[in-house]
Amino acid sequence: MKSIFVIGTGRSGTHFTVRLLNGFANAHDPLGGKENEQILMEIAKAAIHHRLPSPMVADYYRDHLNAQAGIYLDQHHPNLFYVRHWARMFEGIVFVYPRRPTYQIVASMLRHGDVMSWYQYAQHWRQRWIDKIPYPNQFLGLARFSDIANLPTHLLCAHRVIAHRLAYEEAAKRANADLRSLDYVALVDDPLVEFSRAFTAKELEALGKFTLLERPKKDSLTKYCDILDDRQLSEIEALERQICDD
């Protein structure tokens, strides 16, 4: 294991996971728990347009992986859609996906000020003739462009969360990369126990001594109650059943 790429949906616990991983003595996070905004946008835009990331992104990873000291940590979470791509290009990547209940992620998205930014981006690109955003869209999880105007915000978010989870499950089925999940609730309860489940004894030894740098907040598991009402929760659960049954 040379590096750990934390992948998933925005607001699903990817930042939290990286902050916890930074507690390992031999983890190397050159960005200190943050993303490179330009790289994040390059990867996310590639995913929403259904194309590969630019050569600039590959050069970024090549430089970091060649210069690393310890086990490199990356948290540009839209790499969820490029597991196979990066696994074929670079050796020793372990991809880690925080698995968190859909309603918790949706509630966190709704608390976040930029929740509508990708939908606004999609609406803007609707006016372009070149490189239009395709539908059905793997990143947005929407079957058609009109869904952006017709669906309530909590269901727009739920479509995206579910689509990302299905993308993870599809990548896991292919078994063409080292891809693992972490249970978000278990991470909040006891991070080292959950890391010990996900990583081998040899990998844990390579990561080094673990120090808890951030006390997990148990109330993160119930904050959704302050954001989503019973009707919204029922609609999210119904959408999840419908999509997964299909």
Coordinates of C-alpha atoms in Angstrom, one line a residue:
M1 CA 0.0 0.0 0.0
K2 CA 1.6 3.2 -1.2
S3 CA -1.4 5.6 -1.0
I4 CA -5.0 5.8 0.2
F5 CA -7.6 7.6 -2.0
V6 CA -10.7 8.5 -0.1
I7 CA -13.6 8.5 -2.5
G8 CA -17.4 9.0 -2.4
T9 CA -20.1 11.7 -2.4
G10 CA -19.6 15.2 -1.0
R11 CA -20.8 15.5 2.6
S12 CA -20.6 11.7 3.1
G13 CA -17.7 11.8 5.6
T14 CA -14.7 11.9 3.2
H15 CA -13.1 14.9 5.0
F16 CA -13.8 13.3 8.4
T17 CA -12.2 10.0 7.2
V18 CA -9.0 11.8 6.0
R19 CA -8.7 13.7 9.2
L20 CA -8.9 10.5 11.1
L21 CA -6.4 8.8 8.8
N22 CA -4.0 11.7 9.5
G23 CA -3.8 10.3 13.0
F24 CA -1.5 7.5 11.7
A25 CA 2.2 8.4 12.2
N26 CA 3.2 7.4 8.6
A27 CA 0.3 9.0 6.8
H28 CA 1.4 11.8 4.5
D29 CA -1.3 14.4 3.6
P30 CA 0.4 17.3 1.8
L31 CA -2.8 19.3 1.8
G32 CA -3.4 19.0 5.5
G33 CA -7.0 17.6 5.3
K34 CA -8.1 19.9 2.4
E35 CA -8.4 19.5 -1.3
N36 CA -6.6 21.3 -4.1
E37 CA -9.6 23.2 -5.5
Q38 CA -8.4 23.2 -9.1
I39 CA -7.8 19.4 -9.0
L40 CA -11.2 18.8 -7.4
M41 CA -13.0 20.8 -10.0
E42 CA -11.1 19.1 -12.8
I43 CA -12.1 15.6 -11.6
A44 CA -15.7 16.5 -10.7
K45 CA -16.2 18.2 -14.1
A46 CA -14.8 15.2 -15.9
A47 CA -17.2 13.0 -14.0
I48 CA -20.2 15.1 -14.8
H49 CA -19.3 15.3 -18.5
H50 CA -18.5 11.5 -18.6
R51 CA -14.9 11.9 -19.7
L52 CA -11.5 11.1 -18.2
P53 CA -9.6 13.7 -16.1
S54 CA -7.1 15.9 -17.9
P55 CA -3.4 15.0 -18.2
M56 CA -2.8 17.9 -15.7
V57 CA -4.5 15.7 -13.0
A58 CA -2.4 12.7 -13.9
D59 CA 0.7 14.9 -13.6
Y60 CA -0.5 16.1 -10.2
Y61 CA -0.7 12.6 -8.9
R62 CA 2.5 11.5 -10.5
D63 CA 4.4 14.3 -8.9
H64 CA 2.9 13.6 -5.4
L65 CA 3.3 9.9 -5.6
N66 CA 6.9 10.1 -6.7
A67 CA 7.8 12.7 -4.0
Q68 CA 5.8 11.1 -1.1
A69 CA 7.2 10.4 2.3
G70 CA 5.0 7.8 4.0
I71 CA 1.6 6.7 2.8
Y72 CA 0.1 9.4 0.6
L73 CA -3.5 10.5 1.5
D74 CA -5.8 11.9 -1.2
Q75 CA -9.4 13.1 -0.7
H76 CA -10.6 14.3 -4.1
H77 CA -13.7 12.3 -3.7
P78 CA -15.1 12.4 -7.3
N79 CA -12.2 9.9 -8.0
L80 CA -15.0 7.5 -7.2
F81 CA -15.6 7.5 -11.0
Y82 CA -11.9 6.9 -11.8
V83 CA -11.0 4.0 -9.6
R84 CA -10.0 1.8 -12.5
H85 CA -8.3 4.6 -14.4
W86 CA -5.9 5.5 -11.5
A87 CA -5.4 1.9 -10.5
R88 CA -4.1 1.1 -14.0
M89 CA -1.9 4.2 -14.0
F90 CA -0.4 4.0 -10.5
E91 CA 0.5 1.0 -8.3
G92 CA -0.4 0.5 -4.6
I93 CA -3.5 2.6 -4.3
V94 CA -6.1 1.5 -1.8
F95 CA -9.5 3.2 -2.5
V96 CA -11.6 3.8 0.6
Y97 CA -15.3 4.6 0.4
P98 CA -17.1 5.9 3.6
R99 CA -20.6 4.2 3.6
R100 CA -23.1 6.5 5.3
P101 CA -26.9 6.4 5.2
T102 CA -28.4 8.4 2.4
Y103 CA -30.7 10.5 4.5
Q104 CA -27.7 11.6 6.7
I105 CA -25.8 12.7 3.6
V106 CA -28.8 14.5 2.1
A107 CA -29.3 16.4 5.4
S108 CA -25.7 17.4 5.4
M109 CA -25.9 18.6 1.8
L110 CA -29.0 20.7 2.7
R111 CA -27.0 22.3 5.5
H112 CA -24.2 23.2 3.1
G113 CA -24.5 26.5 1.2
D114 CA -23.2 25.2 -2.1
V115 CA -25.7 22.3 -2.4
M116 CA -27.2 23.7 -5.7
S117 CA -23.9 24.6 -7.3
W118 CA -23.6 21.5 -9.5
Y119 CA -27.2 21.9 -10.7
Q120 CA -26.5 25.5 -11.6
Y121 CA -23.4 24.4 -13.4
A122 CA -25.5 21.8 -15.4
Q123 CA -28.1 24.5 -16.2
H124 CA -25.4 26.8 -17.5
W125 CA -23.9 24.1 -19.7
R126 CA -27.3 23.3 -21.1
Q127 CA -26.8 26.4 -23.2
R128 CA -23.5 25.1 -24.8
W129 CA -23.3 23.3 -28.1
I130 CA -19.9 21.7 -27.3
D131 CA -19.2 19.2 -24.5
K132 CA -22.8 19.1 -23.3
I133 CA -23.5 17.3 -20.1
P134 CA -25.0 13.9 -20.9
Y135 CA -28.2 12.4 -19.5
P136 CA -28.7 10.0 -17.8
N137 CA -25.9 11.5 -15.8
Q138 CA -23.6 9.3 -13.7
F139 CA -22.6 12.2 -11.3
L140 CA -26.0 13.9 -10.8
G141 CA -27.9 10.6 -10.9
L142 CA -30.6 12.2 -13.0
A143 CA -32.3 10.6 -16.0
R144 CA -33.1 13.9 -17.7
F145 CA -32.1 17.6 -17.6
S146 CA -35.7 18.6 -16.7
D147 CA -35.4 16.8 -13.3
I148 CA -33.3 19.7 -12.1
A149 CA -36.3 22.1 -12.3
N150 CA -38.9 19.5 -11.4
L151 CA -37.5 17.7 -8.3
P152 CA -37.4 19.2 -4.8
T153 CA -33.9 19.8 -3.5
H154 CA -33.8 16.9 -1.1
L155 CA -34.7 14.4 -3.9
L156 CA -32.1 16.0 -6.2
C157 CA -29.5 15.3 -3.5
A158 CA -30.8 11.8 -2.9
H159 CA -30.5 11.0 -6.6
R160 CA -26.9 12.0 -6.5
V161 CA -26.1 10.1 -3.3
I162 CA -27.7 6.9 -4.5
A163 CA -26.0 7.2 -7.9
H164 CA -22.6 7.5 -6.3
R165 CA -23.2 4.5 -4.0
L166 CA -24.2 2.5 -7.1
A167 CA -21.1 3.6 -8.8
Y168 CA -19.0 2.3 -5.9
E169 CA -20.9 -1.0 -5.9
E170 CA -20.4 -1.4 -9.6
A171 CA -16.6 -0.7 -9.3
A172 CA -16.4 -3.2 -6.4
K173 CA -18.0 -5.8 -8.6
R174 CA -15.4 -5.4 -11.3
A175 CA -12.6 -6.2 -8.8
N176 CA -10.1 -4.4 -10.9
A177 CA -8.8 -2.2 -8.1
D178 CA -8.2 -2.4 -4.3
L179 CA -11.5 -0.9 -3.2
R180 CA -12.9 -1.0 0.3
S181 CA -15.7 0.5 2.3
L182 CA -15.7 2.1 5.8
D183 CA -18.8 2.2 7.8
Y184 CA -19.3 5.9 8.8
V185 CA -21.3 5.0 12.0
A186 CA -18.6 2.6 13.1
L187 CA -15.9 5.3 12.4
V188 CA -17.8 7.7 14.7
D189 CA -18.1 5.0 17.4
D190 CA -14.5 3.8 17.3
P191 CA -12.2 4.8 14.4
L192 CA -9.3 2.4 15.2
V193 CA -11.6 -0.6 15.4
E194 CA -13.1 0.3 12.0
F195 CA -9.7 0.9 10.4
S196 CA -8.5 -2.4 11.8
R197 CA -11.4 -4.1 10.0
A198 CA -10.7 -2.4 6.7
F199 CA -6.9 -2.6 6.7
T200 CA -4.7 -5.7 7.1
A201 CA -2.3 -6.1 10.0
K202 CA 0.6 -5.5 7.7
E203 CA -1.0 -2.3 6.3
L204 CA -1.7 -1.0 9.8
E205 CA 1.9 -1.7 10.7
A206 CA 3.0 0.4 7.7
L207 CA 0.6 3.2 8.7
G208 CA 2.2 3.3 12.1
K209 CA 1.0 4.4 15.5
F210 CA -2.5 5.8 15.6
T211 CA -3.4 8.9 17.5
L212 CA -7.0 10.2 17.7
L213 CA -6.6 13.8 16.4
E214 CA -10.3 14.5 16.3
R215 CA -13.0 13.4 18.7
P216 CA -15.9 12.0 16.6
K217 CA -19.1 13.8 17.1
K218 CA -21.9 11.4 17.9
D219 CA -24.5 14.0 17.2
S220 CA -23.6 13.9 13.5
L221 CA -25.6 10.7 13.4
T222 CA -28.8 12.4 14.4
K223 CA -28.5 15.9 13.0
Y224 CA -30.7 14.9 10.1
C225 CA -33.7 15.1 12.4
D226 CA -33.3 18.9 12.5
I227 CA -33.2 19.2 8.7
L228 CA -35.5 16.6 7.2
D229 CA -39.2 16.1 8.2
D230 CA -41.0 12.8 8.1
R231 CA -42.4 13.4 4.6
Q232 CA -39.0 14.1 3.2
L233 CA -37.5 11.0 4.9
S234 CA -40.2 8.8 3.5
E235 CA -39.7 10.2 0.0
I236 CA -35.9 9.6 0.2
E237 CA -36.5 6.0 1.4
A238 CA -39.1 5.4 -1.3
L239 CA -36.7 6.7 -4.0
E240 CA -33.9 4.5 -2.7
R241 CA -36.2 1.4 -2.9
Q242 CA -37.4 2.3 -6.4
I243 CA -33.8 2.8 -7.8
C244 CA -32.3 -0.2 -6.1
D245 CA -35.2 -2.5 -7.1
D246 CA -34.7 -1.3 -10.7

